[in-house]
Coordinates of C-alpha atoms in Angstrom, one line a residue:
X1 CA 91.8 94.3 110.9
X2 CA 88.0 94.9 111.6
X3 CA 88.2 92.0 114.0
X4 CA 91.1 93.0 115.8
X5 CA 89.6 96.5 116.1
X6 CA 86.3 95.0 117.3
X7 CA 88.1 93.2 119.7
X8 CA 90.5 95.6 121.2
X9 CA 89.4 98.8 121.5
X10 CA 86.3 98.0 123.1
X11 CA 88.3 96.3 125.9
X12 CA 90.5 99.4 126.2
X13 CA 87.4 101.3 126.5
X14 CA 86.3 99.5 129.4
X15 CA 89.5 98.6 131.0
X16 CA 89.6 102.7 131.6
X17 CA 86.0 103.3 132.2
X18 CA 86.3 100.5 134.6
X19 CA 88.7 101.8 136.5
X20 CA 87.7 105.3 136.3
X21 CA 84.5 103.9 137.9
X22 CA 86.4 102.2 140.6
X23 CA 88.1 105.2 141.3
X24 CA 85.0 107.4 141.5
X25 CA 83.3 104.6 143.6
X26 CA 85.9 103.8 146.5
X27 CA 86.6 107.6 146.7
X28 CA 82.7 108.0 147.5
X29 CA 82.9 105.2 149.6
X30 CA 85.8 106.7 151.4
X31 CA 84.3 109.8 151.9
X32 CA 81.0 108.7 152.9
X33 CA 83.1 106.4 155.3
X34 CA 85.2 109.2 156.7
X35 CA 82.3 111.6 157.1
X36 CA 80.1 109.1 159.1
X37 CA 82.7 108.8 161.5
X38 CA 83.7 112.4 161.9
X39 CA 79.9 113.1 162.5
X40 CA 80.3 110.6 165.3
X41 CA 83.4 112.1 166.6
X42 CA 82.3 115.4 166.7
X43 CA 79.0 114.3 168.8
X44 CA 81.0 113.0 171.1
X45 CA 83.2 116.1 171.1
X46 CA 79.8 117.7 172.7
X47 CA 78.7 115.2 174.6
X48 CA 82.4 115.5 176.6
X49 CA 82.1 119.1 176.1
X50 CA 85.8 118.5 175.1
X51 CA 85.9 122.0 173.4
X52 CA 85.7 123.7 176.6
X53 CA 87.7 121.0 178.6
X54 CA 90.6 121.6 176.1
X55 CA 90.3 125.0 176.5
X56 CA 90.1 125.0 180.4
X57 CA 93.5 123.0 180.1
X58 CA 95.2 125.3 178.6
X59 CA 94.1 128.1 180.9
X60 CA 95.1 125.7 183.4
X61 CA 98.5 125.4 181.9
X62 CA 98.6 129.3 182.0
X63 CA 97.4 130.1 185.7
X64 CA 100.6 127.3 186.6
X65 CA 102.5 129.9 184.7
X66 CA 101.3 132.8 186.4
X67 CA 100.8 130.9 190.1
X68 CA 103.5 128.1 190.9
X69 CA 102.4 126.4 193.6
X70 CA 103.4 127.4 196.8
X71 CA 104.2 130.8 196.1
X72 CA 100.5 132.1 196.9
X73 CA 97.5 130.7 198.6
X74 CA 97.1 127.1 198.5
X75 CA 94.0 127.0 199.0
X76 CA 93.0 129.0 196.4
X77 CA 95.2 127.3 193.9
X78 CA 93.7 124.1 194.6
X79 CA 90.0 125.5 193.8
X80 CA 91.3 127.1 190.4
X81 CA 92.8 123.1 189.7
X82 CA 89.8 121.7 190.6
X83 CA 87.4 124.7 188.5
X84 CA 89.8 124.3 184.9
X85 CA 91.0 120.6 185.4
X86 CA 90.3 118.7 182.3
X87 CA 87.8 115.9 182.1
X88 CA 89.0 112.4 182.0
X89 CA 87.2 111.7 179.1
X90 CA 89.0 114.6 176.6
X91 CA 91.9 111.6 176.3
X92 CA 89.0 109.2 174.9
X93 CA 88.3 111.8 172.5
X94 CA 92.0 112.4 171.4
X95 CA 91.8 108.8 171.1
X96 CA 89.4 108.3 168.6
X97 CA 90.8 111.2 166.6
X98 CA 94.0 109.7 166.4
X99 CA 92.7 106.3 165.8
X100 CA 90.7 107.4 162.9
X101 CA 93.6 109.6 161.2
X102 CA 95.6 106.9 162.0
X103 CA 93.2 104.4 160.0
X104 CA 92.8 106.5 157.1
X105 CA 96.2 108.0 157.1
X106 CA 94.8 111.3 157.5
X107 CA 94.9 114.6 159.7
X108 CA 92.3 115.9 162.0
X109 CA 91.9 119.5 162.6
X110 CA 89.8 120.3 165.9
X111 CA 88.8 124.1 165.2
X112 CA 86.7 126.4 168.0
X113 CA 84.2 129.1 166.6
X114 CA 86.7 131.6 167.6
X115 CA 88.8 130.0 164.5
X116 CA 91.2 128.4 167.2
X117 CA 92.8 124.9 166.6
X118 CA 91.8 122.8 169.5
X119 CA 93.4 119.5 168.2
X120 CA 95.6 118.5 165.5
X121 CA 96.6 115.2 165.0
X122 CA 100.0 116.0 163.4
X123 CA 100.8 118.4 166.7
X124 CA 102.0 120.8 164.8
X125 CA 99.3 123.3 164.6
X126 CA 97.6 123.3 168.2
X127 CA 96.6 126.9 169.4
X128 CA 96.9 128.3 166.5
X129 CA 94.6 130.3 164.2
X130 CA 92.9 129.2 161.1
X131 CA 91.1 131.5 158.7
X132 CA 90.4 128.9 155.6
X133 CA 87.6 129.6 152.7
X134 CA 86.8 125.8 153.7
X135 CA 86.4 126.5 157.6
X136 CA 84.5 129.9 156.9
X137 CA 81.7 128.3 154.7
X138 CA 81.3 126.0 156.9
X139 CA 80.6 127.8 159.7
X140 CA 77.9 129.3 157.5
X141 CA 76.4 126.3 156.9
X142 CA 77.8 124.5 153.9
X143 CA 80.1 121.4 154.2
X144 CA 83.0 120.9 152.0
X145 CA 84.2 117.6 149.9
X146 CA 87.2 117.7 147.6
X147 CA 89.2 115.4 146.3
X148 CA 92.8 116.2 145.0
X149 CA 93.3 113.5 142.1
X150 CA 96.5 114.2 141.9
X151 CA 97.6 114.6 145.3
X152 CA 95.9 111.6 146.6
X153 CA 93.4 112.9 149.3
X154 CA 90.1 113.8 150.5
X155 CA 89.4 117.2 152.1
X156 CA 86.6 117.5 153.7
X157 CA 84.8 119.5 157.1
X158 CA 82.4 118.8 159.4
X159 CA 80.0 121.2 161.4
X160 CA 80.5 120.7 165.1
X161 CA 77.3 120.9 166.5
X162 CA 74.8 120.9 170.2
X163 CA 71.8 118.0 168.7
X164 CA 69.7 119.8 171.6
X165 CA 70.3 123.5 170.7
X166 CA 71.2 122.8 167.4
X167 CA 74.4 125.8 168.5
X168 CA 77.5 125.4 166.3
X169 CA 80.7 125.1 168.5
X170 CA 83.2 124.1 165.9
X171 CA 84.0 122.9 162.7
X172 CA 86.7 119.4 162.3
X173 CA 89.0 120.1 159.2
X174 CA 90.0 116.4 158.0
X175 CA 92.4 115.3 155.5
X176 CA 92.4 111.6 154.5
X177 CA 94.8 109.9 151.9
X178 CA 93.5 107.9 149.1
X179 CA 97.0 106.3 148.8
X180 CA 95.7 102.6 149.1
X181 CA 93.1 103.7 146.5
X182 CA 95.6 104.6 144.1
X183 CA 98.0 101.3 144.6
X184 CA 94.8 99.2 144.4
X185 CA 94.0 100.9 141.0
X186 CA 97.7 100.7 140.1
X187 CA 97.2 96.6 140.6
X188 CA 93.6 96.0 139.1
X189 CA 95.4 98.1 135.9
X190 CA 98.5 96.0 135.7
X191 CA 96.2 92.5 136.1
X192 CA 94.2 94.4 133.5
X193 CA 96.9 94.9 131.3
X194 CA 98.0 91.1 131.1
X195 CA 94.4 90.3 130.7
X196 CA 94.0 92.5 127.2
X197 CA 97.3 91.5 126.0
X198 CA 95.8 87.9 126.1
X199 CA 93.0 88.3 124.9
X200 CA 94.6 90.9 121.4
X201 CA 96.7 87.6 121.0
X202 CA 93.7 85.1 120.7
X203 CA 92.0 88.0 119.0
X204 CA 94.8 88.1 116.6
X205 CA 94.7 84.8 115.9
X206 CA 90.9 84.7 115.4
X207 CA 91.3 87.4 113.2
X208 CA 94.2 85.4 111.2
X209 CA 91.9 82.0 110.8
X210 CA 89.1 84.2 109.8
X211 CA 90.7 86.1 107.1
X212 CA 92.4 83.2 106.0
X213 CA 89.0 80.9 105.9
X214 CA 87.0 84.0 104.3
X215 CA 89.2 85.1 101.8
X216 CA 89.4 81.5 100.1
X217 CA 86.7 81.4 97.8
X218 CA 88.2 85.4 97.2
X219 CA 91.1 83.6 95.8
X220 CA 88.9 80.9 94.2
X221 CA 87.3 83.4 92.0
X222 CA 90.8 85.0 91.1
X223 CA 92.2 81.8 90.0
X224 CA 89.3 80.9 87.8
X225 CA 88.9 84.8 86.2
X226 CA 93.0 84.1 85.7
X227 CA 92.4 81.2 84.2
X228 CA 89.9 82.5 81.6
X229 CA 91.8 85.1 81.4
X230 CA 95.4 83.5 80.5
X231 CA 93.2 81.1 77.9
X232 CA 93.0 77.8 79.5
X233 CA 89.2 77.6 79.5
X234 CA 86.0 79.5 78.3
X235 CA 83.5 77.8 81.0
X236 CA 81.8 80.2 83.3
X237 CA 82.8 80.4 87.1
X238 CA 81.3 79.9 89.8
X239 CA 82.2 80.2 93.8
X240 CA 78.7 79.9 95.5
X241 CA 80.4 80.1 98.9
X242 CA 79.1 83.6 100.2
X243 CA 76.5 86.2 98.2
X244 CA 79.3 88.2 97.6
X245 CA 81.1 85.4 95.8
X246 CA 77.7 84.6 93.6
X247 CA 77.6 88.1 92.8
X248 CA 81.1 88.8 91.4
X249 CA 81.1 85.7 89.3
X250 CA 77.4 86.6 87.7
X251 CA 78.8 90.0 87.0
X252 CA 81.9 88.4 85.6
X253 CA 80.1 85.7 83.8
X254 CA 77.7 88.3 81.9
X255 CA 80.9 89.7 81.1
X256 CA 82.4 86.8 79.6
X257 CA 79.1 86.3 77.5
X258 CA 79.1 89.4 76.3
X259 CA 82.9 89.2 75.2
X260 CA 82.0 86.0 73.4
X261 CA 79.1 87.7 71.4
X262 CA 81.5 91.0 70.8
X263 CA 83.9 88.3 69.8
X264 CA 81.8 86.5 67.7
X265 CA 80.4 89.5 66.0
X266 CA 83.7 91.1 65.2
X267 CA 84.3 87.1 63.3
X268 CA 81.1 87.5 61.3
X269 CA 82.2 91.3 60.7
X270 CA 85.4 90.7 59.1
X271 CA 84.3 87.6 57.0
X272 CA 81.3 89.9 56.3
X273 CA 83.9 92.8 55.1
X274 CA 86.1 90.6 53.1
X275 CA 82.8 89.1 51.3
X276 CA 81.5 92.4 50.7
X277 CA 84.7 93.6 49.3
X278 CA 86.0 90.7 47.5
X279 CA 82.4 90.2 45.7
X280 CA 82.7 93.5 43.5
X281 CA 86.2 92.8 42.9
X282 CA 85.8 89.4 41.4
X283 CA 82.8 90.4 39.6
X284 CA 85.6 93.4 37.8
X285 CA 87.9 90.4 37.3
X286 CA 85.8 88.3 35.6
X287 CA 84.6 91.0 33.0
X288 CA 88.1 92.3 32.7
X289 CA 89.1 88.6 32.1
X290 CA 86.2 88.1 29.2
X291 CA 87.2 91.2 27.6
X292 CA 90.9 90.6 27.5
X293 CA 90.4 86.8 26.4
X294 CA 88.7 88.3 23.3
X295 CA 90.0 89.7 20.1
X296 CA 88.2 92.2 18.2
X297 CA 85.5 93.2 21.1
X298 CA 82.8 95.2 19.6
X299 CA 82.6 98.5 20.5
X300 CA 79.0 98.0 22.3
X301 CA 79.8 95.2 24.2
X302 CA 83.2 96.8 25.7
X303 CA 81.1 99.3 26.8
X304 CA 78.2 97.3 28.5
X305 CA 81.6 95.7 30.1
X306 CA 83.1 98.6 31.2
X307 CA 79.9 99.9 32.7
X308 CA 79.6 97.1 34.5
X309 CA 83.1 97.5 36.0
X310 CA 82.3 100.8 36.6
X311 CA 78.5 100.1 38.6
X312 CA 81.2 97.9 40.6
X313 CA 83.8 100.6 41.6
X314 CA 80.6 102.2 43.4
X315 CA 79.4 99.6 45.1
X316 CA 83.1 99.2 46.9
X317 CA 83.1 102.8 46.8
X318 CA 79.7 102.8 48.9
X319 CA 80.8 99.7 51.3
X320 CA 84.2 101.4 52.2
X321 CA 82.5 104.7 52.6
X322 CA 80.0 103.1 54.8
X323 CA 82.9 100.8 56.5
X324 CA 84.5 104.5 57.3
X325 CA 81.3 105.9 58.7
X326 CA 81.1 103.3 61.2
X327 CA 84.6 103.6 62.3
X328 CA 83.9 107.4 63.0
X329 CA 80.7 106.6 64.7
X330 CA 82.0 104.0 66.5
X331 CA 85.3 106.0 68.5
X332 CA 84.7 107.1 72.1
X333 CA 86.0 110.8 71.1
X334 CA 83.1 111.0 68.1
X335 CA 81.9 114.6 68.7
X336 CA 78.4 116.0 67.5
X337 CA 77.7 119.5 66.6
X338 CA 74.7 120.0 68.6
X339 CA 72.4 122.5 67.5
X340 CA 68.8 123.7 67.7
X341 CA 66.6 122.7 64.8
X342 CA 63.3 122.5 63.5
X343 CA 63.0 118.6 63.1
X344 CA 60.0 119.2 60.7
X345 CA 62.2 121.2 58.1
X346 CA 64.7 118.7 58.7
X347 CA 62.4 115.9 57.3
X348 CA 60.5 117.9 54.8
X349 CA 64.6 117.9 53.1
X350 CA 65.1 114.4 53.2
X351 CA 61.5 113.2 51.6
X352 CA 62.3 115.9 49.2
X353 CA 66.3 114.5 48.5
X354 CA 64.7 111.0 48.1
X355 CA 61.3 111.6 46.4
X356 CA 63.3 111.7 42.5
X357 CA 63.8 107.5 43.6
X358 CA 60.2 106.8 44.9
X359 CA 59.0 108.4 41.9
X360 CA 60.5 105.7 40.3
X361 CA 58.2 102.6 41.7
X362 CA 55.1 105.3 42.0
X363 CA 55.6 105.2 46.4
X364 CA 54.1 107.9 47.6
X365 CA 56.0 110.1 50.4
X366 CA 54.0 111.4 53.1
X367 CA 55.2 113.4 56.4
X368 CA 52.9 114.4 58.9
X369 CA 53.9 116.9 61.4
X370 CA 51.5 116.4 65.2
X371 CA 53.2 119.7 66.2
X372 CA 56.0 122.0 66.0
X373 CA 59.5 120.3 67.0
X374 CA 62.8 122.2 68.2
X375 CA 65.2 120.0 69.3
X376 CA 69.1 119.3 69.9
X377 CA 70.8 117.5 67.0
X378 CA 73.4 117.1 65.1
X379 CA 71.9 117.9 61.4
X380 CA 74.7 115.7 59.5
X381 CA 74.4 112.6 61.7
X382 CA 70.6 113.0 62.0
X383 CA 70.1 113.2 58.7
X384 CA 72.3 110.4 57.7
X385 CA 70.3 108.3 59.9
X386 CA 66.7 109.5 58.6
X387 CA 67.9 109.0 55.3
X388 CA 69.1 105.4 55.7
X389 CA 65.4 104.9 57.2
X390 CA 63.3 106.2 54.7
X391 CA 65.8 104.9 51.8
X392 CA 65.4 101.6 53.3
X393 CA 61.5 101.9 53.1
X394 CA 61.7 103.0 49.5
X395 CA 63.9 100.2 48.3
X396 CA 61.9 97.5 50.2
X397 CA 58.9 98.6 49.4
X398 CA 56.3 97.4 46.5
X399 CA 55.4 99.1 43.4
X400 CA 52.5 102.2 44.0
X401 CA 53.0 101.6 48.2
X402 CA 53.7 104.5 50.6
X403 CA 56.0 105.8 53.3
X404 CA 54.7 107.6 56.0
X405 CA 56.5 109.7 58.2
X406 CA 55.2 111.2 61.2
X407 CA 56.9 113.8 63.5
X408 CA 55.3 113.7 67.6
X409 CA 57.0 115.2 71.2
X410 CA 56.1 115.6 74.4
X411 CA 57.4 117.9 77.3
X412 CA 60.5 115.3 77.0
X413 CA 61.4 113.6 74.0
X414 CA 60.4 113.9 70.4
X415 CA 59.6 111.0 68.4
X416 CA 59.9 110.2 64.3
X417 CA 57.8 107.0 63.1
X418 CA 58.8 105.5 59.1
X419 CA 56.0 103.3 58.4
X420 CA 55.9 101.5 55.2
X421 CA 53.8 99.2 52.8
X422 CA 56.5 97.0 52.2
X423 CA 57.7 93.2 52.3
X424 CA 58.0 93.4 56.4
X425 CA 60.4 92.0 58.2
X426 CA 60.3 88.2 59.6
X427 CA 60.0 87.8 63.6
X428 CA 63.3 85.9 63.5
X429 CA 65.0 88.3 61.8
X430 CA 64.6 91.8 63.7
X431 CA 66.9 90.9 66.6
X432 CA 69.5 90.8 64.2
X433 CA 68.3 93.5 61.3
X434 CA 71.0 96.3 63.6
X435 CA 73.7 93.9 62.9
X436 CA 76.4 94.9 60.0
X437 CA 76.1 93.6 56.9
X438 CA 72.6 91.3 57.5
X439 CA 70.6 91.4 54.9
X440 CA 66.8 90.3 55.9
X441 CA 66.3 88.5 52.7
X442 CA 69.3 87.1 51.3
X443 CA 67.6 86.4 47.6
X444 CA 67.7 90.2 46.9
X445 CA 70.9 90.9 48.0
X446 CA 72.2 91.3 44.3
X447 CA 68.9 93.2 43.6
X448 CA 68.7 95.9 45.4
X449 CA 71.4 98.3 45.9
X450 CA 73.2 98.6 49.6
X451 CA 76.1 97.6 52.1
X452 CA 73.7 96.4 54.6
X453 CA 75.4 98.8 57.1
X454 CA 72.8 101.4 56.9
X455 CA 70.4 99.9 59.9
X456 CA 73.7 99.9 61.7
X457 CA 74.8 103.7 61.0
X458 CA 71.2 104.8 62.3
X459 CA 71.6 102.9 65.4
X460 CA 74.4 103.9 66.2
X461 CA 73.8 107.4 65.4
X462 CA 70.4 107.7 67.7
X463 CA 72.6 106.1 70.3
X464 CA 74.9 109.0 70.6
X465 CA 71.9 111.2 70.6
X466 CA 71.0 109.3 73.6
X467 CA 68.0 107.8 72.0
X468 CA 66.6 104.4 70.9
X469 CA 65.2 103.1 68.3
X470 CA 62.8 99.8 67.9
X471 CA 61.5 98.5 64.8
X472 CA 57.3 97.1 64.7
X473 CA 56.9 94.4 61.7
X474 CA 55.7 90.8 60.0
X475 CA 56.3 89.6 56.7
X476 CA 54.3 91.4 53.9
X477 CA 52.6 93.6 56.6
X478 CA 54.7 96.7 56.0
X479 CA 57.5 97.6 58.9
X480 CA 57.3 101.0 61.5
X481 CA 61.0 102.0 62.9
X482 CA 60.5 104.3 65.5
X483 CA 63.3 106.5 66.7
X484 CA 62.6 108.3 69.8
X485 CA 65.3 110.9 70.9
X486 CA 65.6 113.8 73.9
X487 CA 64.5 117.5 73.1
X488 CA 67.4 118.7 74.7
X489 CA 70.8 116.9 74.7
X490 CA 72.5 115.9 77.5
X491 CA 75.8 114.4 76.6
X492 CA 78.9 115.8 77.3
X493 CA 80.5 117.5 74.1
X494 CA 83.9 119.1 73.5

């Protein structure tokens, strides 16, 4: 369609600027045509003195009236002919005007200073008297051209006027058709007309091959994104024909790779989930097993047993509760209740919530506060996700080590740091430590209490506070996790 356009309307724009021009040219060229030879015509009208010969025929034409001949004196009748008698050459001059009105299809108007028509080429107007806005402004000087577009003629007058004395004697009132004009317009429109319709057709048909030839690799792409879609094949695409191709099947490649990894992930998740979960309820099998294959259970050891079940119940209890979280956190409609809080009172809660289990191992809980912070945040989720942190430094941590938490902000953002004198984290493991249920070191798995779904709660919480968090560490050189989140919150809540 852009081609067609492209094609077309630029040739109807010219195909009526064209002829517009045409027009505007052969009119000027008419008129300049038409005035040279009036301005010729009308010298010779004063070189034959032809307005007073005309006149002196009429008063010629008069006195025959008023004197027949031979009803006075011959004589003096014959000097009165010979005194008004028109000149010979007057019938040159009507001539020429009615050659040129004849050639142009046009009227001449012959017009004294006394506003008397001398000669009109139509005859129908000789003698008579003209009072015209056109004739009067020229007889002071100014010279008319117009031309009646729809009509089909020029207008125009000419000064009659002595080259010696420079005297004005008349004016000539012309008329000219532009009829041949119009018909030769009228043809070079038609021939026009045939030409554009010719040329729309082989534009049309460019514009067909075109389309046809461009869109194919277009089509190529949506055959293969169909086919990955419908299940036939997992290889990426790709069309290289045009940049716009390359582009699409990048963006739709990265898209398929990241579909994979979702895909992949939610595998690992669910075998994750149903180890997690069946683990605790085997280990309650197997003790409710021992105790009901036995006869006679002391006392003491059916209560070391039943302790056990019970230690087990919370450990589901905690993975489902954690399983829950992330299902809230994880919906599109998850809401926070945003409110203005002083971070520093936040944290000063949490150290003191957790400092009854660092007690325990003799880690020593230390916040620093660089400034005063007032920020935007949901208390419940932020506090979930601090807790996880510093919880996380506690229980991997060694005997007599330290956490240290230190509260920072700028104009912008304000940061919490959770450094810690534990066992560190491996460089091959942090790129996966935000996963669900990925446990750093494997070997303590059983000892030390946990889902391995709190790294993924925090992250996901400091993500809806549109903030991020990174994580600085090496093995047995402690680990930092640095949380970074805007003073004022700019999602959209309701």
């Amino acid at each position: 369609m852009i081609i067609l356009a492209v094609g077309i309307v630029p040739s109807a724009i010219m195909h009526f600027a064209i002829l517009n021009n045409y027009e505007e040219r052969a009119v000027s060229l008419r008129t300049s045509d038409v005035q040279n030879q009036c301005k010729i015509l009308a010298n010779h009208l004063i070189t034959y003195n032809y307005l007073s010969n005309t006149h002196a025929e009429t008063i010629s034409g008069d006195l025959e009236e008023l004197h027949p001949k031979g009803a006075g004196d011959a004589a003096a009748d014959s000097n009165l002919e010979e005194l008004y008698l028109p000149n010979a050459n007057s019938e040159v001059v009507n001539s020429e005007l009615e050659q040129l009105s004849n050639l142009y299809d046009g009227r001449i108007l012959i017009i004294d200073k006394n506003f008397k028509i001398i000669k009109d080429t139509y005859a129908l107007s000789d003698g008579k008297t003209i009072v015209s806005e056109e004739v009067i402004k020229c007889f002071k000087g100014e010279t008319i051209n117009h031309y009646d577009e729809k009509n089909h003629y020029i207008e125009m007058t000419i000064p009659i006027i002595d080259p010696q004395t420079q005297e004005m004697h008349g004016v000539m009132l012309t008329s000219v058709s532009t009829d041949s004009i119009v018909d030769s317009i009228d043809i070079l429109g038609q021939k026009a007309l045939v030409l554009e319709f010719s040329m729309a057709i082989l534009i049309f048909m460019l514009a067909y091959i075109l389309a046809v030839a461009l869109l194919r690799p277009f089509s190529r792409v949506i055959n293969a994104i169909n086919e990955v879609k419908e299940g036939f094949t997992e290889e990426e695409i790709s069309v290289p024909d045009y940049l716009e191709t390359e582009y699409i099947t990048d963006a739709f490649n990265q898209m398929l790779a990241r579909t994979k990894v979702l895909d992949t992930s939610r595998q690992e998740f669910v075998s994750n989930v149903s180890h997690e979960l069946k683990t605790p309820l085997t280990s309650m099998k197997v003790l409710a097993d021992s105790l009901l294959q036995q006869e006679d259970v002391p006392v003491e050891l059916y209560h070391e047993f039943m302790e056990d079940i019970a230690n087990e119940i919370d450990r589901e209890n905690s993975i489902i509760n954690d399983l829950l979280t992330l299902v809230k956190l994880d919906k599109t409609e998850a809401q926070l209740n945003v409110e203005s809080k002083d971070i520093a009172e936040v944290l000063e809660s949490i150290l003191k919530r957790l400092h009854p289990i660092a007690e325990k191992r003799h880690i020593e809980l230390i916040l620093e506060s660089v400034r005063d912070v007032v920020a935007e945040i949901d208390e419940v989720k932020f506090t979930l996700a601090l807790t996880n942190l510093i919880e996380n430094a506690i229980k991997y941590n060694k005997d007599q080590g330290w956490v240290h938490v230190t509260l920072d902000a700028d104009h912008q953002f304000f940061t919490v740091e959770v450094a810690d004198s534990g066992i560190g984290i491996p460089e091959e493991e942090r790129a996966h430590i935000f996963e669900r249920f990925y446990r750093v070191d494997k070997s303590h798995s059983t000892e030390i209490d946990g889902s391995g779904l709190g790294l993924a709660i925090t992250r996901n919480i400091v993500l809806m506070h549109r903030g991020s968090i990174k994580v600085e560490s090496g093995k047995e050189t402690g680990t930092v996790f640095i949380v970074k989140i805007p003073l004022s919150y700019v999602g959209t809540q309701g």
